[in-house]
mmCIF file of C-alpha atoms in Angstrom:
data_model
loop_
_atom_site.group_PDB
_atom_site.id
_atom_site.type_symbol
_atom_site.label_atom_id
_atom_site.label_comp_id
_atom_site.label_asym_id
_atom_site.label_seq_id
_atom_site.Cartn_x
_atom_site.Cartn_y
_atom_site.Cartn_z
ATOM 1 C CA ALA A 1 -3.907 -14.948 -6.737
ATOM 2 C CA GLN A 2 -5.635 -11.629 -6.386
ATOM 3 C CA SER A 3 -3.572 -8.466 -6.337
ATOM 4 C CA VAL A 4 -4.043 -4.737 -5.812
ATOM 5 C CA THR A 5 -2.659 -1.746 -7.682
ATOM 6 C CA GLN A 6 -2.240 1.751 -6.303
ATOM 7 C CA PRO A 7 -1.844 4.056 -9.313
ATOM 8 C CA ASP A 8 -0.618 7.094 -7.374
ATOM 9 C CA ILE A 9 2.867 6.995 -5.912
ATOM 10 C CA HIS A 10 2.677 10.378 -4.227
ATOM 11 C CA ILE A 11 -0.128 12.844 -3.489
ATOM 12 C CA THR A 12 0.154 16.316 -2.002
ATOM 13 C CA VAL A 13 -2.903 17.853 -0.397
ATOM 14 C CA SER A 14 -3.548 21.034 1.567
ATOM 15 C CA GLU A 15 -4.608 20.794 5.176
ATOM 16 C CA GLY A 16 -8.401 20.880 5.359
ATOM 17 C CA ALA A 17 -8.857 19.692 1.794
ATOM 18 C CA SER A 18 -10.372 16.353 0.856
ATOM 19 C CA LEU A 19 -8.274 13.308 0.045
ATOM 20 C CA GLU A 20 -8.935 10.309 -2.161
ATOM 21 C CA LEU A 21 -6.490 7.452 -2.652
ATOM 22 C CA ARG A 22 -7.079 4.952 -5.414
ATOM 23 C CA CYS A 23 -6.869 1.182 -5.211
ATOM 24 C CA ASN A 24 -7.794 -1.303 -7.929
ATOM 25 C CA TYR A 25 -7.992 -5.043 -7.397
ATOM 26 C CA SER A 26 -7.642 -7.862 -9.877
ATOM 27 C CA TYR A 27 -10.581 -9.975 -10.950
ATOM 28 C CA GLY A 28 -11.787 -12.687 -8.638
ATOM 29 C CA ALA A 29 -14.499 -13.637 -6.230
ATOM 30 C CA THR A 30 -15.589 -11.023 -3.723
ATOM 31 C CA PRO A 31 -12.288 -9.914 -2.284
ATOM 32 C CA TYR A 32 -11.439 -9.154 1.283
ATOM 33 C CA LEU A 33 -9.886 -5.679 1.071
ATOM 34 C CA PHE A 34 -8.004 -3.552 3.550
ATOM 35 C CA TRP A 35 -6.387 -0.151 3.944
ATOM 36 C CA TYR A 36 -3.391 0.258 6.223
ATOM 37 C CA VAL A 37 -1.493 3.415 7.180
ATOM 38 C CA GLN A 38 2.178 3.747 8.066
ATOM 39 C CA SER A 39 3.212 6.938 9.841
ATOM 40 C CA PRO A 40 6.898 7.886 9.660
ATOM 41 C CA GLY A 41 9.037 5.509 11.694
ATOM 42 C CA GLN A 42 6.093 3.312 12.626
ATOM 43 C CA GLY A 43 4.664 -0.038 11.683
ATOM 44 C CA LEU A 44 1.439 -0.392 9.750
ATOM 45 C CA GLN A 45 -1.949 0.183 11.344
ATOM 46 C CA LEU A 46 -5.282 -1.048 10.036
ATOM 47 C CA LEU A 47 -7.575 1.804 8.925
ATOM 48 C CA LEU A 48 -10.536 -0.205 7.673
ATOM 49 C CA LYS A 49 -11.592 -3.431 6.003
ATOM 50 C CA TYR A 50 -14.232 -4.733 3.597
ATOM 51 C CA PHE A 51 -15.473 -8.316 3.727
ATOM 52 C CA SER A 52 -19.022 -8.123 2.411
ATOM 53 C CA GLY A 53 -22.287 -6.247 2.851
ATOM 54 C CA ASP A 54 -22.422 -2.467 2.853
ATOM 55 C CA THR A 55 -20.054 -1.177 0.181
ATOM 56 C CA LEU A 56 -19.221 1.995 2.120
ATOM 57 C CA VAL A 57 -17.085 1.176 5.125
ATOM 58 C CA GLN A 58 -16.031 3.478 7.914
ATOM 59 C CA GLY A 59 -12.664 3.307 9.549
ATOM 60 C CA ILE A 60 -10.579 4.988 12.173
ATOM 61 C CA LYS A 61 -9.219 8.546 12.034
ATOM 62 C CA GLY A 62 -12.222 9.731 9.980
ATOM 63 C CA PHE A 63 -11.431 7.622 6.891
ATOM 64 C CA GLU A 64 -13.918 5.765 4.744
ATOM 65 C CA ALA A 65 -13.650 3.561 1.672
ATOM 66 C CA GLU A 66 -16.107 2.490 -0.994
ATOM 67 C CA PHE A 67 -16.080 -0.911 -2.698
ATOM 68 C CA LYS A 68 -17.177 -0.698 -6.343
ATOM 69 C CA ARG A 69 -17.354 -4.060 -8.043
ATOM 70 C CA SER A 70 -18.096 -2.539 -11.457
ATOM 71 C CA GLN A 71 -14.841 -0.588 -11.327
ATOM 72 C CA SER A 72 -12.797 -3.153 -9.378
ATOM 73 C CA SER A 73 -11.929 -0.367 -6.978
ATOM 74 C CA PHE A 74 -11.679 0.236 -3.259
ATOM 75 C CA ASN A 75 -10.801 3.916 -2.906
ATOM 76 C CA LEU A 76 -9.993 5.537 0.412
ATOM 77 C CA ARG A 77 -11.386 8.976 1.260
ATOM 78 C CA LYS A 78 -11.229 11.593 3.956
ATOM 79 C CA PRO A 79 -13.314 14.803 3.788
ATOM 80 C CA SER A 80 -10.840 17.071 5.569
ATOM 81 C CA VAL A 81 -7.174 16.213 5.953
ATOM 82 C CA HIS A 82 -5.151 17.015 9.055
ATOM 83 C CA TRP A 83 -1.375 17.477 9.119
ATOM 84 C CA SER A 84 -1.117 14.223 11.089
ATOM 85 C CA ASP A 85 -2.492 12.336 8.076
ATOM 86 C CA ALA A 86 0.867 12.678 6.336
ATOM 87 C CA ALA A 87 1.901 9.050 5.957
ATOM 88 C CA GLU A 88 2.142 6.165 3.537
ATOM 89 C CA TYR A 89 -1.054 4.308 2.765
ATOM 90 C CA PHE A 90 -1.286 0.714 1.606
ATOM 91 C CA CYS A 91 -4.173 -1.128 0.049
ATOM 92 C CA ALA A 92 -4.189 -4.901 0.576
ATOM 93 C CA VAL A 93 -6.154 -7.970 -0.488
ATOM 94 C CA GLU A 94 -6.391 -11.273 1.308
ATOM 95 C CA ASN A 95 -5.170 -14.397 -0.522
ATOM 96 C CA ASP A 96 -5.508 -17.721 1.312
ATOM 97 C CA TYR A 97 -5.316 -16.050 4.726
ATOM 98 C CA LYS A 98 -2.300 -13.928 3.706
ATOM 99 C CA LEU A 99 -2.233 -10.277 2.711
ATOM 100 C CA SER A 100 -0.863 -8.988 -0.589
ATOM 101 C CA PHE A 101 -0.087 -5.276 -0.511
ATOM 102 C CA GLY A 102 0.008 -2.579 -3.132
ATOM 103 C CA ALA A 103 3.102 -0.437 -3.653
ATOM 104 C CA GLY A 104 1.742 2.312 -1.427
ATOM 105 C CA THR A 105 0.825 5.973 -1.814
ATOM 106 C CA THR A 106 2.740 8.623 0.090
ATOM 107 C CA VAL A 107 0.602 11.550 1.244
ATOM 108 C CA THR A 108 2.176 14.919 1.943
ATOM 109 C CA VAL A 109 0.061 17.545 3.722
ATOM 110 C CA ARG A 110 0.936 21.187 3.155
ATOM 111 C CA ALA A 111 -0.097 23.958 5.503
ATOM 112 C CA ASP B 1 -2.138 -2.361 24.665
ATOM 113 C CA VAL B 2 -1.380 -5.051 22.076
ATOM 114 C CA LYS B 3 2.162 -5.214 20.945
ATOM 115 C CA VAL B 4 4.470 -6.712 18.344
ATOM 116 C CA THR B 5 8.073 -6.091 19.288
ATOM 117 C CA GLN B 6 11.002 -6.376 16.942
ATOM 118 C CA SER B 7 14.267 -6.700 18.794
ATOM 119 C CA SER B 8 16.413 -4.409 16.649
ATOM 120 C CA ARG B 9 15.310 -1.177 14.972
ATOM 121 C CA TYR B 10 18.573 -0.687 13.086
ATOM 122 C CA LEU B 11 21.276 -3.167 12.132
ATOM 123 C CA VAL B 12 24.416 -2.873 10.035
ATOM 124 C CA LYS B 13 26.003 -6.121 8.901
ATOM 125 C CA ARG B 14 28.706 -7.182 6.491
ATOM 126 C CA THR B 15 28.226 -9.368 3.436
ATOM 127 C CA GLY B 16 28.296 -13.040 4.390
ATOM 128 C CA GLU B 17 27.345 -12.534 8.021
ATOM 129 C CA LYS B 18 24.490 -14.475 9.591
ATOM 130 C CA VAL B 19 21.661 -12.210 10.720
ATOM 131 C CA PHE B 20 18.862 -12.917 13.179
ATOM 132 C CA LEU B 21 15.759 -10.737 13.351
ATOM 133 C CA GLU B 22 13.550 -11.470 16.323
ATOM 134 C CA CYS B 23 9.845 -10.755 16.702
ATOM 135 C CA VAL B 24 7.662 -11.276 19.768
ATOM 136 C CA GLN B 25 3.904 -10.743 20.094
ATOM 137 C CA ASP B 26 1.880 -10.630 23.295
ATOM 138 C CA MET B 27 -1.580 -11.227 21.823
ATOM 139 C CA ASP B 28 -1.589 -15.040 21.717
ATOM 140 C CA HIS B 29 -1.964 -14.898 17.928
ATOM 141 C CA GLU B 30 -1.632 -18.078 15.916
ATOM 142 C CA ASN B 31 -0.423 -16.414 12.708
ATOM 143 C CA MET B 32 2.861 -14.610 12.293
ATOM 144 C CA PHE B 33 4.436 -13.079 9.192
ATOM 145 C CA TRP B 34 7.669 -11.565 7.957
ATOM 146 C CA TYR B 35 7.448 -8.923 5.236
ATOM 147 C CA ARG B 36 10.096 -6.968 3.447
ATOM 148 C CA GLN B 37 9.363 -3.328 2.553
ATOM 149 C CA ASP B 38 11.164 -1.555 -0.281
ATOM 150 C CA PRO B 39 10.315 1.818 -1.887
ATOM 151 C CA GLY B 40 8.003 1.429 -4.858
ATOM 152 C CA LEU B 41 7.457 -2.256 -4.160
ATOM 153 C CA GLY B 42 5.274 -2.118 -1.072
ATOM 154 C CA LEU B 43 5.394 -5.071 1.299
ATOM 155 C CA ARG B 44 6.386 -8.496 0.047
ATOM 156 C CA LEU B 45 5.803 -11.640 2.082
ATOM 157 C CA ILE B 46 8.927 -13.628 2.921
ATOM 158 C CA TYR B 47 7.622 -16.364 5.248
ATOM 159 C CA PHE B 48 4.667 -16.979 7.495
ATOM 160 C CA SER B 49 3.662 -19.402 10.209
ATOM 161 C CA TYR B 50 0.257 -20.654 11.297
ATOM 162 C CA ASP B 51 1.427 -22.472 14.380
ATOM 163 C CA VAL B 52 4.431 -23.413 16.427
ATOM 164 C CA LYS B 53 7.074 -25.248 14.396
ATOM 165 C CA MET B 54 5.091 -24.631 11.197
ATOM 166 C CA LYS B 55 6.321 -22.404 8.393
ATOM 167 C CA GLU B 56 5.284 -21.638 4.856
ATOM 168 C CA LYS B 57 7.142 -19.832 2.088
ATOM 169 C CA GLY B 58 5.805 -16.529 0.942
ATOM 170 C CA ASP B 59 6.514 -14.728 -2.307
ATOM 171 C CA ILE B 60 10.241 -14.081 -1.830
ATOM 172 C CA PRO B 61 11.737 -16.753 0.485
ATOM 173 C CA GLU B 62 15.087 -17.126 -1.279
ATOM 174 C CA GLY B 63 18.006 -16.307 1.012
ATOM 175 C CA TYR B 64 15.871 -16.437 4.151
ATOM 176 C CA SER B 65 14.752 -18.983 6.704
ATOM 177 C CA VAL B 66 12.543 -18.764 9.789
ATOM 178 C CA SER B 67 12.077 -20.379 13.150
ATOM 179 C CA ARG B 68 9.019 -20.599 15.382
ATOM 180 C CA GLU B 69 9.769 -22.604 18.498
ATOM 181 C CA LYS B 70 7.259 -20.772 20.691
ATOM 182 C CA LYS B 71 3.865 -19.340 19.824
ATOM 183 C CA GLU B 72 4.834 -15.774 20.671
ATOM 184 C CA ARG B 73 8.172 -15.672 18.860
ATOM 185 C CA PHE B 74 8.971 -15.733 15.136
ATOM 186 C CA SER B 75 12.544 -15.291 13.968
ATOM 187 C CA LEU B 76 13.834 -14.413 10.515
ATOM 188 C CA ILE B 77 17.299 -15.672 9.611
ATOM 189 C CA LEU B 78 19.590 -14.527 6.838
ATOM 190 C CA GLU B 79 22.139 -17.338 6.596
ATOM 191 C CA SER B 80 24.616 -15.282 4.567
ATOM 192 C CA ALA B 81 23.621 -11.663 4.197
ATOM 193 C CA SER B 82 23.996 -9.987 0.825
ATOM 194 C CA THR B 83 23.762 -6.341 -0.179
ATOM 195 C CA ASN B 84 20.456 -6.916 -1.977
ATOM 196 C CA GLN B 85 18.942 -7.839 1.370
ATOM 197 C CA THR B 86 19.369 -4.276 2.591
ATOM 198 C CA SER B 87 15.795 -3.353 3.408
ATOM 199 C CA MET B 88 13.154 -2.691 6.048
ATOM 200 C CA TYR B 89 11.792 -5.880 7.610
ATOM 201 C CA LEU B 90 8.348 -5.895 9.185
ATOM 202 C CA CYS B 91 6.934 -8.569 11.450
ATOM 203 C CA ALA B 92 3.188 -8.972 11.888
ATOM 204 C CA SER B 93 0.816 -11.208 13.799
ATOM 205 C CA GLY B 94 -2.874 -12.020 13.509
ATOM 206 C CA LYS B 95 -5.556 -14.334 14.788
ATOM 207 C CA ARG B 96 -6.554 -17.463 12.965
ATOM 208 C CA GLY B 97 -10.142 -17.343 11.750
ATOM 209 C CA GLU B 98 -12.463 -14.877 10.082
ATOM 210 C CA ASN B 99 -10.368 -11.781 10.775
ATOM 211 C CA THR B 100 -7.174 -13.137 9.303
ATOM 212 C CA GLY B 101 -6.564 -9.906 7.408
ATOM 213 C CA GLU B 102 -6.343 -7.827 10.552
ATOM 214 C CA LEU B 103 -2.660 -7.814 11.217
ATOM 215 C CA PHE B 104 -0.696 -6.083 13.929
ATOM 216 C CA PHE B 105 2.724 -4.867 12.885
ATOM 217 C CA GLY B 106 5.955 -4.182 14.672
ATOM 218 C CA GLU B 107 7.840 -0.937 14.047
ATOM 219 C CA GLY B 108 10.274 -2.592 11.689
ATOM 220 C CA SER B 109 13.947 -3.497 11.569
ATOM 221 C CA ARG B 110 16.043 -1.565 9.088
ATOM 222 C CA LEU B 111 18.923 -3.730 7.916
ATOM 223 C CA THR B 112 21.909 -2.414 6.004
ATOM 224 C CA VAL B 113 24.314 -4.943 4.503
ATOM 225 C CA LEU B 114 27.697 -3.534 3.515
#
């Protein structure tokens, strides 16, 4: 089964600065990849997804992600972070109609 | 607004007690899932269901069972709770078909077993 790895456990970024969260997936056919966000005390919300086609996908809240097959990566980016972006972010891959999640990256935003 | 509702946000139980976690969705979704969330481990799939009265084991089913008697309701059961089942439990639902990765999550049930 395919899996994802998020190398960064915790990232701190200043408000207004850019943000990039890393996600690497294991080898396999073209994966279906997702990024979810979990704000404090909330369930997870889908930010964006990649199935096929254009390798740069746009999501909600100003996020985007780029699928790079050569690097087995699906990194999440945001050009300018807002304090409300402080949350935990999960990368996920679909396996037989189920999602397998990475360990998550916690983002702290400092003023 | 679409909604997945988990009946209890916080529970405290004693070792050996039977625990029921209830989840209801109002989106007429075929697929429902129970995940467990632990720090540093992300979300791990316990059980899932593709239809009423159907269930499939996920990655960590030991110590758990599930029930899906109605399409909108998916219950997680801990027959005899143990301290290592202290965790956050997340229920999710999704449509069957091409968007099976788009899941809608409840706010979670934090269980403490003493």
